[in-house]
mmCIF file of C-alpha atoms in Angstrom:
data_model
loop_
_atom_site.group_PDB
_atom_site.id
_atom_site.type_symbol
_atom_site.label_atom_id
_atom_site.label_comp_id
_atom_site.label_asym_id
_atom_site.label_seq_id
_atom_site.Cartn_x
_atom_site.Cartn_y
_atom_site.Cartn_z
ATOM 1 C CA UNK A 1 -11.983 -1.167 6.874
ATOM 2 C CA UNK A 2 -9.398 -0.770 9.752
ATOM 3 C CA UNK A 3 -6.656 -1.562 11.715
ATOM 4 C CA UNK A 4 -3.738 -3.597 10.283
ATOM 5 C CA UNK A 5 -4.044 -7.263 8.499
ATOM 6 C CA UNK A 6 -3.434 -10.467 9.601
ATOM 7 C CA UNK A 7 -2.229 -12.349 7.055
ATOM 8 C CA UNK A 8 -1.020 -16.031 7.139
ATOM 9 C CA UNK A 9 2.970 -16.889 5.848
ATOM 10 C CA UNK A 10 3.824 -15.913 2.439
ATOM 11 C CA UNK A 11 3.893 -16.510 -0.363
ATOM 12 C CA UNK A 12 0.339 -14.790 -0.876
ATOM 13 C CA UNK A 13 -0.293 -12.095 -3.028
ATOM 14 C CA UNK A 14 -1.100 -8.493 -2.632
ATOM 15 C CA UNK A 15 -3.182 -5.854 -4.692
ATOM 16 C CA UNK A 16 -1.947 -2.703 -4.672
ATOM 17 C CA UNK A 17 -4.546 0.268 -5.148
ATOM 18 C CA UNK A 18 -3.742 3.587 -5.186
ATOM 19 C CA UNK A 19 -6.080 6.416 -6.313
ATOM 20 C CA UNK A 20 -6.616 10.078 -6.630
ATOM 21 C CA UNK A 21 -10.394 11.409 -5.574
ATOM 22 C CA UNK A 22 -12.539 13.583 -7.720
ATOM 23 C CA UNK A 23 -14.246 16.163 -5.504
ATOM 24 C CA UNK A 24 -17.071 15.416 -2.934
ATOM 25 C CA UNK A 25 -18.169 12.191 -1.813
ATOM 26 C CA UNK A 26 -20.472 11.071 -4.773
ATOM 27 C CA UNK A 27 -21.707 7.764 -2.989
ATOM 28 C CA UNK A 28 -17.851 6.526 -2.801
ATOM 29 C CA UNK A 29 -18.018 6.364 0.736
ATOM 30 C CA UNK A 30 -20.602 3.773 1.322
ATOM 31 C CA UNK A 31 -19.448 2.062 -2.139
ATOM 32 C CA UNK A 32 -15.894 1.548 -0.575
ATOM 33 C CA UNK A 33 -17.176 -0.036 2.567
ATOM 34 C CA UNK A 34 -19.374 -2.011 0.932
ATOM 35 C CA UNK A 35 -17.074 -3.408 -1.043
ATOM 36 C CA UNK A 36 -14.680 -3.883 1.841
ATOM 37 C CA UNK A 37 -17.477 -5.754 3.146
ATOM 38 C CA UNK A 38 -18.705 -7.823 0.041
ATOM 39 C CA UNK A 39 -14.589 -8.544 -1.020
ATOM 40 C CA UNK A 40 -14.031 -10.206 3.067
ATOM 41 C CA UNK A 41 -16.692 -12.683 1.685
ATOM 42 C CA UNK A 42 -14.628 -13.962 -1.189
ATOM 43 C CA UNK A 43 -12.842 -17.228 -1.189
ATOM 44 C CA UNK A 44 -9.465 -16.633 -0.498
ATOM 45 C CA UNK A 45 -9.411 -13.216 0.684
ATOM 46 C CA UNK A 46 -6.641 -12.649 3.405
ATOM 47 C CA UNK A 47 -7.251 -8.939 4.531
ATOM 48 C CA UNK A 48 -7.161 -5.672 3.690
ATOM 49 C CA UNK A 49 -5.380 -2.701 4.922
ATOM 50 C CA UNK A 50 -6.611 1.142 3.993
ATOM 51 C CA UNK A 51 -5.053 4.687 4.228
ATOM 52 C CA UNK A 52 -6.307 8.256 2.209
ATOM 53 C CA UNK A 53 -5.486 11.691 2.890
ATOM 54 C CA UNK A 54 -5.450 14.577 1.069
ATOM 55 C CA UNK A 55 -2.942 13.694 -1.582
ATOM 56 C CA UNK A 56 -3.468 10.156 -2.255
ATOM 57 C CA UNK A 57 -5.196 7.020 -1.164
ATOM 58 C CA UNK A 58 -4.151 3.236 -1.202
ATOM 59 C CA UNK A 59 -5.933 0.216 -0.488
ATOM 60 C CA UNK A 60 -3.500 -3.052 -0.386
ATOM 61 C CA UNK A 61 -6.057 -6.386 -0.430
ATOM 62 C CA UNK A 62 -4.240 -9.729 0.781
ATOM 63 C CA UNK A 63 -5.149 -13.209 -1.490
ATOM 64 C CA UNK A 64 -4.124 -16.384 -1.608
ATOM 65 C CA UNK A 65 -3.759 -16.801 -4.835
ATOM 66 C CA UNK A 66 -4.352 -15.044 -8.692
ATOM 67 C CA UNK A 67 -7.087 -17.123 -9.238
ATOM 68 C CA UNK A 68 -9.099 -15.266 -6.132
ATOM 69 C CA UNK A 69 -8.134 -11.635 -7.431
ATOM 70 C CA UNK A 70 -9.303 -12.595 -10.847
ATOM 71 C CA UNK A 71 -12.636 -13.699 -9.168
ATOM 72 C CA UNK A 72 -13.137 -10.900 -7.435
ATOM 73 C CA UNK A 73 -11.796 -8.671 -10.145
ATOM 74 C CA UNK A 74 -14.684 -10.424 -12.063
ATOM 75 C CA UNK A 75 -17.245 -10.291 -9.305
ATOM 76 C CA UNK A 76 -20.356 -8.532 -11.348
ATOM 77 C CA UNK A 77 -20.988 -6.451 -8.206
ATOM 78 C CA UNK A 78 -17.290 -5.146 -7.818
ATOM 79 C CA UNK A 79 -17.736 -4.671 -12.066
ATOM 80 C CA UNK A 80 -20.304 -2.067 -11.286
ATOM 81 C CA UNK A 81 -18.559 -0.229 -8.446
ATOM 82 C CA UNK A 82 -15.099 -0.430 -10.906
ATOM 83 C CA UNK A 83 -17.179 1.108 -13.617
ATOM 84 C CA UNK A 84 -18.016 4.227 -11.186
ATOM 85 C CA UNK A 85 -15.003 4.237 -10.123
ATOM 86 C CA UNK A 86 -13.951 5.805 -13.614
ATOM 87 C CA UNK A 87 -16.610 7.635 -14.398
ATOM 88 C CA UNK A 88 -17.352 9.270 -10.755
ATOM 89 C CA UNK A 89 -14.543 8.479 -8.232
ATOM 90 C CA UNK A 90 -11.105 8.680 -9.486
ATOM 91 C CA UNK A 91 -8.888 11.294 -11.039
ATOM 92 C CA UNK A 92 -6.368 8.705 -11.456
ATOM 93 C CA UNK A 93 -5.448 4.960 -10.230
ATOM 94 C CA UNK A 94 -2.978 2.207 -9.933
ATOM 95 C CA UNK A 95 -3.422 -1.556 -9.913
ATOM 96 C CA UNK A 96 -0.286 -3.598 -8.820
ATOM 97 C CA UNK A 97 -0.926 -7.271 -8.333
ATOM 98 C CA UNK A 98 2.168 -8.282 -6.497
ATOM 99 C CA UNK A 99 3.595 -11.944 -4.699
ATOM 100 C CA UNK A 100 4.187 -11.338 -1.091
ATOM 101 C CA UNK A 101 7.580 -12.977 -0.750
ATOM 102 C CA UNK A 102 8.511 -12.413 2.667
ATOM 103 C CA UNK A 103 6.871 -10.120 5.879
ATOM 104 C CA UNK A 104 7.731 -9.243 9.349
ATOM 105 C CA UNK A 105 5.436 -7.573 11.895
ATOM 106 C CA UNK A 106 5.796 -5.182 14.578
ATOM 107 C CA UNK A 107 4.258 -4.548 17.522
ATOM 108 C CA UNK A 108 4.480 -3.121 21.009
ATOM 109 C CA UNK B 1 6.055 12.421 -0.727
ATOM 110 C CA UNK B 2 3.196 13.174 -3.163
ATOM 111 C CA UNK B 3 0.956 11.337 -5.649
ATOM 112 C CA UNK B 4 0.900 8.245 -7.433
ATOM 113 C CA UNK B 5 4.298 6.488 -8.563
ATOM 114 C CA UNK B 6 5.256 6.050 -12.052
ATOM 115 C CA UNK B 7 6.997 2.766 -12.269
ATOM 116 C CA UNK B 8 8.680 1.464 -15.325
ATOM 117 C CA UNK B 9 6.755 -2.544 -16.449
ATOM 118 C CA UNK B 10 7.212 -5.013 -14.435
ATOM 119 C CA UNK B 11 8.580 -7.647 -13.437
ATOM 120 C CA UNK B 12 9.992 -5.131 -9.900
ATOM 121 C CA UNK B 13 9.650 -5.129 -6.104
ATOM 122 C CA UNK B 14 7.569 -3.618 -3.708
ATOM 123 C CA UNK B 15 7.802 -3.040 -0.391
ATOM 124 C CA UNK B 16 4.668 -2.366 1.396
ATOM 125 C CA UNK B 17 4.991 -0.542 5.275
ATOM 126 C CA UNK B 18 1.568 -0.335 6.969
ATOM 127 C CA UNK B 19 1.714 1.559 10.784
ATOM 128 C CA UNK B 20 -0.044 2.688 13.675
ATOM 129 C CA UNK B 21 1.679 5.674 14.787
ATOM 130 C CA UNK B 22 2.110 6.386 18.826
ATOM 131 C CA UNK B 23 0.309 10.176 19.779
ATOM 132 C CA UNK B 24 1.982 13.017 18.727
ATOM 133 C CA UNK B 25 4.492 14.052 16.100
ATOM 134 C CA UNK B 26 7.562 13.658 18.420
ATOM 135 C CA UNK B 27 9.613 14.754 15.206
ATOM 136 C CA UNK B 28 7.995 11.975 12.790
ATOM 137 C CA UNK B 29 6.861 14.010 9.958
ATOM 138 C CA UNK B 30 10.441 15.770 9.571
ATOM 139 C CA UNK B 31 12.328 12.587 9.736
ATOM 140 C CA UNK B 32 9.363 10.566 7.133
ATOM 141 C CA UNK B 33 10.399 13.673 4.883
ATOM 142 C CA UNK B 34 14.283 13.254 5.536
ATOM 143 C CA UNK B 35 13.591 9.393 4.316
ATOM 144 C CA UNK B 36 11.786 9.520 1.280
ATOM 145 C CA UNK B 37 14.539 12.223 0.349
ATOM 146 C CA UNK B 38 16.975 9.884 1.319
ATOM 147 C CA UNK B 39 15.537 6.668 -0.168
ATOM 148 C CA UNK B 40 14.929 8.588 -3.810
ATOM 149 C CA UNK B 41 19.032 8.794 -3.893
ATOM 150 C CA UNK B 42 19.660 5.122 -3.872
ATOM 151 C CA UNK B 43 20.484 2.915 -6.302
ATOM 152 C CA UNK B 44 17.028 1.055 -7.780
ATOM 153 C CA UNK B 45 14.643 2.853 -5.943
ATOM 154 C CA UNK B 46 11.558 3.517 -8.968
ATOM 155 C CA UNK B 47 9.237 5.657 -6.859
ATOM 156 C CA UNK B 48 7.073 5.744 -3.321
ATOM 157 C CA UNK B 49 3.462 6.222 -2.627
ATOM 158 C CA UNK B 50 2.244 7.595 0.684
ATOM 159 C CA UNK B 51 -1.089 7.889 2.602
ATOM 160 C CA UNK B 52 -2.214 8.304 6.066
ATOM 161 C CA UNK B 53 -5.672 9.054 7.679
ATOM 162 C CA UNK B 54 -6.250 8.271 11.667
ATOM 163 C CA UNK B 55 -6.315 4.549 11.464
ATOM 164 C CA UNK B 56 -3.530 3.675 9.451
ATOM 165 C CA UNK B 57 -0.252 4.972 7.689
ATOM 166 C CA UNK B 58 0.779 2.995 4.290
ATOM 167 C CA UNK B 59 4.061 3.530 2.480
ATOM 168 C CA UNK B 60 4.558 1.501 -0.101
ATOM 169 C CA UNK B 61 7.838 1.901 -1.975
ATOM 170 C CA UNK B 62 9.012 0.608 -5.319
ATOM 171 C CA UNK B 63 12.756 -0.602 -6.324
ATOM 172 C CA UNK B 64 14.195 -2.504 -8.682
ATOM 173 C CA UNK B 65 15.328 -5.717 -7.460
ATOM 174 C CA UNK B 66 15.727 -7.370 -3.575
ATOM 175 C CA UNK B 67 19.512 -6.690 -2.959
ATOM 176 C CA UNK B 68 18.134 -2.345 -3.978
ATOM 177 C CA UNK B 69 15.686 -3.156 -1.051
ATOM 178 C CA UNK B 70 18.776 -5.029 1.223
ATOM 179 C CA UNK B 71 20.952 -2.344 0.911
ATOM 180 C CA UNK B 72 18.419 0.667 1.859
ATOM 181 C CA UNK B 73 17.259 -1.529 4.554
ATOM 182 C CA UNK B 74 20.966 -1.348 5.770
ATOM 183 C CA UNK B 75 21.426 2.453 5.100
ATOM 184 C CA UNK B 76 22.927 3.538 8.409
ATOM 185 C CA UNK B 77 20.781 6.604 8.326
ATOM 186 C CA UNK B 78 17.467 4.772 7.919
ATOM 187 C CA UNK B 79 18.694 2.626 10.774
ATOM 188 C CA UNK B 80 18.455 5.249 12.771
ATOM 189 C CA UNK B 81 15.241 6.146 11.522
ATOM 190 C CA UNK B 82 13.755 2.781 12.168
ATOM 191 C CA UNK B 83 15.253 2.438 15.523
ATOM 192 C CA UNK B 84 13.416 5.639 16.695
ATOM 193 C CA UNK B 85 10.496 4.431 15.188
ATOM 194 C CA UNK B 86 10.277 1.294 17.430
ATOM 195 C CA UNK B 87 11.053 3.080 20.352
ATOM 196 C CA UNK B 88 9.014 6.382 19.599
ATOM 197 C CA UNK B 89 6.920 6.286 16.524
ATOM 198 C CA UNK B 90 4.921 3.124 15.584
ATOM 199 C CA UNK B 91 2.779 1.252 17.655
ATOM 200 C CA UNK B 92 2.938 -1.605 15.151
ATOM 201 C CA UNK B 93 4.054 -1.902 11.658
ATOM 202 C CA UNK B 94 4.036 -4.494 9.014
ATOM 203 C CA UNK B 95 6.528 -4.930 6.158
ATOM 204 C CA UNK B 96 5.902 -7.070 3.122
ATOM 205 C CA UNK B 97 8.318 -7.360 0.533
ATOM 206 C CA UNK B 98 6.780 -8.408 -2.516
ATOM 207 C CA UNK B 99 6.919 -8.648 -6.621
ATOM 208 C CA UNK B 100 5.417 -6.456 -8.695
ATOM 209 C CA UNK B 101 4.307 -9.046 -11.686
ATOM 210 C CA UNK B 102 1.742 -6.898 -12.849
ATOM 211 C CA UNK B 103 0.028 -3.464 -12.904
ATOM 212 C CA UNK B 104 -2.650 -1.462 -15.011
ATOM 213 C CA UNK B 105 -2.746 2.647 -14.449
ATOM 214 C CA UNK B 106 -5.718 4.540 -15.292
ATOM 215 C CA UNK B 107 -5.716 8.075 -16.071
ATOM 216 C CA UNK B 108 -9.210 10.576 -16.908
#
């Protein structure tokens, strides 16, 4: 759950997740990394790239296709964590399943 | 520079800015400010989301179609902005520019 992705050429597609936290931690700690960790295992999963602070966080995953974010969408393990994720974790959240048309990196 | 983005439905664009700042603020969090004032006055833009813990930074802005996206790109005062931020800012950034072809909000 760090650092910056590596992704391959487009076109790939991104999900965009952005969510406001209930208070305290309420297990979503360990559930996030754990599903950092159990999502990297999924066939065609590109990356991931992570940010929260106070106001807001967002998580952007990287796929190669729809057909992979509707498997892991559908994964029954991610089903339970989703299904916390509403009742526990989130105020409020945003799903944007986007096609990564073009991309340019940066670095030092 | 707060909170989730209301968006109107897709079909729109994305564009998704992941960083590593350099140490220090070296005038970053005045000028990030200055932008996102500056980008809500063009033409097309929808909305911006914004988080940033130690690790990473991800801004991921929302406009209405690519030439929106061309033209801030090309504002001369965000080419300022992203000159310093090469030279004093960012030790790496990604940008992916991407379509928005579908997204789900949840609110309690």
């Amino acid at each position: 759950m760090s650092g910056m992705a590596k992704t391959p050429k487009p076109p790939y597609y991104a999900v965009i997740f952005a969510s406001q936290r209930t208070e305290g931690d309420r297990g979503y700690e360990k559930m996030a990394e754990k599903m950092v960790e159990l999502a990297s295992k999924q066939t065609g999963f590109l990356g991931v790239e992570s940010a929260r602070d106070n106001e807001l966080g967002i998580t952007v995953s990287y796929w190669d296709s729809l057909d992979s974010i509707k498997n892991w969408k559908e994964n029954s393990v991610h089903k339970v964590a989703q299904e916390r994720g509403k009742q526990e974790w989130y105020k409020n959240f945003s799903l944007r399943v986007c096609k990564v048309e073009r991309d340019n990196f940066y670095e030092i």
